[in-house]
CSV table of C-alpha atoms in Angstrom, one decimal:
chain,number,residue,atom,x,y,z
A,65,UNK,CA,-28.2,-9.5,26.9
A,66,UNK,CA,-32.0,-9.8,26.5
A,67,UNK,CA,-33.2,-11.7,23.5
A,68,UNK,CA,-35.8,-10.9,20.9
A,69,UNK,CA,-39.2,-10.5,22.5
A,70,UNK,CA,-42.4,-11.3,20.8
A,71,UNK,CA,-46.0,-11.1,21.8
A,72,UNK,CA,-48.5,-12.6,22.1
A,73,UNK,CA,-47.1,-16.1,22.2
A,74,UNK,CA,-50.4,-17.6,21.0
A,75,UNK,CA,-53.4,-16.3,19.2
A,76,UNK,CA,-56.6,-17.9,18.0
A,77,UNK,CA,-58.9,-16.0,15.7
A,78,UNK,CA,-61.7,-16.7,13.3
A,79,UNK,CA,-61.2,-16.3,9.5
A,80,UNK,CA,-61.7,-12.7,8.3
A,81,UNK,CA,-60.7,-11.3,11.6
A,82,UNK,CA,-57.6,-9.1,12.1
A,83,UNK,CA,-54.6,-9.8,14.2
A,84,UNK,CA,-51.3,-8.0,15.1
A,85,UNK,CA,-48.0,-9.3,16.3
A,86,UNK,CA,-45.3,-7.3,18.1
A,87,UNK,CA,-41.6,-7.7,18.1
A,88,UNK,CA,-38.9,-6.0,20.2
A,89,UNK,CA,-35.4,-6.5,18.9
A,90,UNK,CA,-32.2,-7.0,20.7
A,91,UNK,CA,-30.8,-3.6,21.6
A,92,UNK,CA,-28.7,-2.2,18.8
A,93,UNK,CA,-29.9,-4.6,16.1
A,94,UNK,CA,-30.7,-2.5,13.1
A,95,UNK,CA,-32.0,-5.3,10.9
A,96,UNK,CA,-35.3,-7.0,11.7
A,97,UNK,CA,-37.0,-9.8,9.9
A,98,UNK,CA,-40.5,-11.3,10.0
A,99,UNK,CA,-40.8,-15.0,9.0
A,100,UNK,CA,-43.8,-17.2,8.5
A,101,UNK,CA,-43.3,-20.9,9.5
A,102,UNK,CA,-46.0,-23.3,8.6
A,103,UNK,CA,-46.0,-26.6,10.5
A,104,UNK,CA,-43.4,-29.0,9.1
A,105,UNK,CA,-41.7,-26.4,7.0
A,106,UNK,CA,-38.8,-24.0,7.4
A,107,UNK,CA,-39.3,-20.3,8.0
A,108,UNK,CA,-40.2,-18.2,5.0
A,109,UNK,CA,-39.2,-14.6,4.9
A,110,UNK,CA,-42.0,-12.1,4.8
A,111,UNK,CA,-40.3,-8.8,5.2
A,112,UNK,CA,-36.9,-7.3,6.1
A,113,UNK,CA,-36.3,-3.9,7.7
A,114,UNK,CA,-33.1,-2.0,8.1
A,115,UNK,CA,-33.8,0.6,10.8
A,116,UNK,CA,-37.2,1.9,9.8
A,117,UNK,CA,-36.9,1.2,6.0
A,118,UNK,CA,-38.0,-1.8,4.1
A,119,UNK,CA,-35.2,-3.8,2.4
A,120,UNK,CA,-37.2,-6.7,1.1
A,121,UNK,CA,-41.0,-7.3,1.1
A,122,UNK,CA,-41.2,-9.3,-2.1
A,123,UNK,CA,-42.8,-12.3,-0.3
A,124,UNK,CA,-45.3,-10.4,1.8
A,125,UNK,CA,-48.9,-10.9,0.6
A,126,UNK,CA,-49.6,-7.2,0.6
A,127,UNK,CA,-53.3,-7.5,0.0
A,128,UNK,CA,-53.7,-8.7,3.6
A,129,UNK,CA,-50.3,-8.4,5.4
A,130,UNK,CA,-48.7,-5.2,6.5
A,131,UNK,CA,-45.7,-4.5,8.7
A,132,UNK,CA,-44.1,-1.4,10.1
A,133,UNK,CA,-41.1,-0.3,12.1
A,134,UNK,CA,-41.8,3.3,12.6
A,135,UNK,CA,-39.0,4.3,14.9
A,136,UNK,CA,-36.5,1.7,13.8
A,137,UNK,CA,-36.9,-0.4,17.0
A,138,UNK,CA,-40.1,-2.3,17.7
A,139,UNK,CA,-42.1,-3.7,14.8
A,140,UNK,CA,-45.6,-4.9,14.3
A,141,UNK,CA,-47.0,-7.3,11.7
A,142,UNK,CA,-50.7,-7.2,10.9
A,143,UNK,CA,-53.0,-9.6,9.0
A,144,UNK,CA,-56.3,-8.2,7.8
A,145,UNK,CA,-58.4,-10.2,7.1
A,146,UNK,CA,-57.0,-13.5,8.1
A,147,UNK,CA,-57.4,-16.7,6.1
A,148,UNK,CA,-57.3,-20.3,7.3
A,149,UNK,CA,-53.9,-20.8,5.5
A,150,UNK,CA,-52.4,-18.1,7.6
A,151,UNK,CA,-52.2,-20.5,10.5
A,152,UNK,CA,-48.5,-20.7,11.3
A,153,UNK,CA,-45.8,-19.5,13.7
A,154,UNK,CA,-44.7,-16.0,13.0
A,155,UNK,CA,-41.0,-15.5,13.9
A,156,UNK,CA,-39.2,-12.3,14.4
A,157,UNK,CA,-35.4,-12.2,14.0
A,158,UNK,CA,-32.9,-9.4,14.4
A,159,UNK,CA,-29.3,-8.9,13.5
A,160,UNK,CA,-26.6,-6.2,13.8
A,161,UNK,CA,-26.1,-4.1,10.7
A,162,UNK,CA,-24.1,-6.0,8.1
A,163,UNK,CA,-24.3,-9.3,10.1
A,164,UNK,CA,-27.3,-10.7,8.2
A,165,UNK,CA,-26.1,-14.2,8.7
A,166,UNK,CA,-26.1,-13.9,12.5
A,167,UNK,CA,-29.8,-13.6,13.1
A,168,UNK,CA,-31.3,-14.1,16.5
A,169,UNK,CA,-34.8,-15.4,16.6
A,170,UNK,CA,-37.6,-14.7,19.0
A,171,UNK,CA,-39.9,-17.4,20.4
A,172,UNK,CA,-42.5,-16.8,17.8
A,173,UNK,CA,-46.3,-16.2,17.9
A,174,UNK,CA,-48.4,-19.2,17.1
A,175,UNK,CA,-51.5,-18.2,15.1
A,176,UNK,CA,-54.4,-20.4,14.7
A,177,UNK,CA,-57.2,-19.3,12.3
A,178,UNK,CA,-60.4,-21.2,12.7
B,289,UNK,CA,-38.6,-26.8,-5.7
B,290,UNK,CA,-36.9,-25.9,-2.5
B,291,UNK,CA,-33.2,-25.2,-2.9
B,292,UNK,CA,-32.4,-26.8,0.4
B,293,UNK,CA,-33.5,-30.3,1.0
B,294,UNK,CA,-33.2,-32.1,4.3
B,295,UNK,CA,-33.4,-35.8,5.2
B,296,UNK,CA,-34.9,-37.6,6.9
B,297,UNK,CA,-38.0,-35.6,7.6
B,298,UNK,CA,-38.2,-37.2,11.0
B,299,UNK,CA,-36.0,-39.5,13.1
B,300,UNK,CA,-36.5,-41.4,16.3
B,301,UNK,CA,-33.5,-42.7,18.3
B,302,UNK,CA,-32.7,-44.0,21.7
B,303,UNK,CA,-30.9,-41.9,24.3
B,304,UNK,CA,-27.2,-42.3,24.0
B,305,UNK,CA,-27.2,-43.2,20.4
B,306,UNK,CA,-25.5,-41.2,17.6
B,307,UNK,CA,-27.3,-39.8,14.5
B,308,UNK,CA,-26.6,-37.9,11.3
B,309,UNK,CA,-28.9,-35.5,9.6
B,310,UNK,CA,-28.4,-34.6,5.9
B,311,UNK,CA,-28.8,-31.4,4.0
B,312,UNK,CA,-28.5,-31.1,0.2
B,313,UNK,CA,-28.6,-27.7,-1.5
B,314,UNK,CA,-28.6,-26.2,-4.9
B,315,UNK,CA,-28.0,-22.6,-3.8
B,316,UNK,CA,-25.1,-21.2,-5.7
B,317,UNK,CA,-23.0,-19.4,-5.0
B,318,UNK,CA,-23.2,-19.4,-1.2
B,319,UNK,CA,-21.2,-17.7,1.5
B,320,UNK,CA,-22.3,-19.6,4.7
B,321,UNK,CA,-24.1,-22.7,5.8
B,322,UNK,CA,-25.7,-22.7,9.2
B,323,UNK,CA,-27.5,-25.4,11.3
B,324,UNK,CA,-30.2,-24.3,13.7
B,325,UNK,CA,-31.9,-26.2,16.5
B,326,UNK,CA,-35.5,-25.3,17.1
B,327,UNK,CA,-37.2,-26.6,20.3
B,328,UNK,CA,-40.9,-27.0,20.2
B,329,UNK,CA,-42.5,-23.6,20.8
B,330,UNK,CA,-39.3,-21.7,20.5
B,331,UNK,CA,-37.4,-19.8,17.8
B,332,UNK,CA,-34.4,-21.4,16.0
B,333,UNK,CA,-31.0,-21.2,17.8
B,334,UNK,CA,-27.8,-21.4,15.9
B,335,UNK,CA,-25.6,-24.4,16.4
B,336,UNK,CA,-22.9,-24.1,13.8
B,337,UNK,CA,-21.9,-21.8,10.9
B,338,UNK,CA,-19.4,-22.7,8.2
B,339,UNK,CA,-18.1,-20.7,5.3
B,340,UNK,CA,-17.8,-22.3,1.9
B,341,UNK,CA,-14.1,-23.1,2.6
B,342,UNK,CA,-14.6,-24.9,5.8
B,343,UNK,CA,-15.2,-28.7,6.0
B,344,UNK,CA,-16.2,-29.2,9.6
B,345,UNK,CA,-17.3,-27.3,12.6
B,346,UNK,CA,-18.0,-28.7,16.1
B,347,UNK,CA,-20.1,-27.4,18.9
B,348,UNK,CA,-20.0,-29.8,21.8
B,349,UNK,CA,-21.7,-33.0,20.8
B,350,UNK,CA,-22.8,-31.4,17.5
B,351,UNK,CA,-20.4,-31.7,14.5
B,352,UNK,CA,-21.3,-30.2,11.1
B,353,UNK,CA,-19.6,-31.2,7.9
B,354,UNK,CA,-19.7,-29.5,4.5
B,355,UNK,CA,-18.7,-30.7,1.1
B,356,UNK,CA,-19.0,-27.7,-1.2
B,357,UNK,CA,-18.2,-29.8,-4.3
B,358,UNK,CA,-21.2,-32.1,-3.8
B,359,UNK,CA,-23.3,-29.4,-2.1
B,360,UNK,CA,-24.0,-31.5,0.9
B,361,UNK,CA,-23.8,-30.9,4.6
B,362,UNK,CA,-24.4,-33.1,7.6
B,363,UNK,CA,-25.0,-32.6,11.2
B,364,UNK,CA,-23.8,-35.4,13.5
B,365,UNK,CA,-25.1,-35.7,17.0
B,366,UNK,CA,-23.0,-37.8,19.4
B,367,UNK,CA,-24.3,-39.5,22.5
B,368,UNK,CA,-27.8,-38.1,22.1
B,369,UNK,CA,-29.7,-36.7,25.1
B,370,UNK,CA,-33.4,-36.3,25.7
B,371,UNK,CA,-32.9,-32.5,25.3
B,372,UNK,CA,-31.7,-33.0,21.8
B,373,UNK,CA,-35.4,-33.7,20.8
B,374,UNK,CA,-36.1,-30.8,18.4
B,375,UNK,CA,-36.2,-29.8,14.8
B,376,UNK,CA,-32.8,-29.2,13.1
B,377,UNK,CA,-32.9,-26.7,10.3
B,378,UNK,CA,-30.2,-26.3,7.6
B,379,UNK,CA,-29.8,-22.7,6.2
B,380,UNK,CA,-27.8,-21.8,3.2
B,381,UNK,CA,-26.8,-18.1,3.0
B,382,UNK,CA,-25.9,-16.2,-0.1
B,383,UNK,CA,-25.2,-12.5,0.7
B,384,UNK,CA,-28.4,-11.3,2.2
B,385,UNK,CA,-30.5,-14.2,1.1
B,386,UNK,CA,-31.1,-17.1,3.6
B,387,UNK,CA,-32.6,-20.3,2.2
B,388,UNK,CA,-34.2,-22.5,4.9
B,389,UNK,CA,-34.6,-26.3,4.7
B,390,UNK,CA,-37.8,-27.8,6.0
B,391,UNK,CA,-36.0,-29.3,8.9
B,392,UNK,CA,-35.6,-32.8,10.4
B,393,UNK,CA,-37.7,-33.6,13.4
B,394,UNK,CA,-35.5,-35.6,15.9
B,395,UNK,CA,-37.1,-37.4,18.8
B,396,UNK,CA,-34.8,-39.0,21.4
B,397,UNK,CA,-36.5,-41.6,23.6
B,398,UNK,CA,-35.3,-42.9,26.9
């Protein structure tokens, strides 16, 4: 079974630029999560999708972050404009419907904002 | 204040030695507690999961314990190997809400 795929693996941008991350879930996983993991900290949930609907985006800084999962499969997370404090690893995790405690994580995208 | 506190923040041990990582939480109620291993540059991978009624769960050289009364969990690693070098993250789950600890960074030296 293929795992959660993310791209790019690394991205370096300057502040105020825009960036987008992509996530392809495990086949059949209806639930998809985006997490932000700052160095030395645990992952922090940004947004949760169930199929193509948003379940929880209460922690998403909506003035600069946006995410979509239009067809209920792949998802993109965008930051526009980026700030220095956005430097982190962005993790995508997916789970089968109802199995929220069995999340499978992708390798993450490491973002550096200069 | 984080509801899941892990200690120590970092730990260095020699190959072959045992170690124990701690997780204290205030999340209540909770349904599950999970330990993840996160290698550098990779996403977290689940090691063990326990329900609130379980006291211990093993996965090879990894043994997790849970005391729901004191709200403490530990992860014991036996006969450490170089490949155990990673961050170990404690996650307390309540329904659809997952609370992550900051992790313990373990380094195993030859």
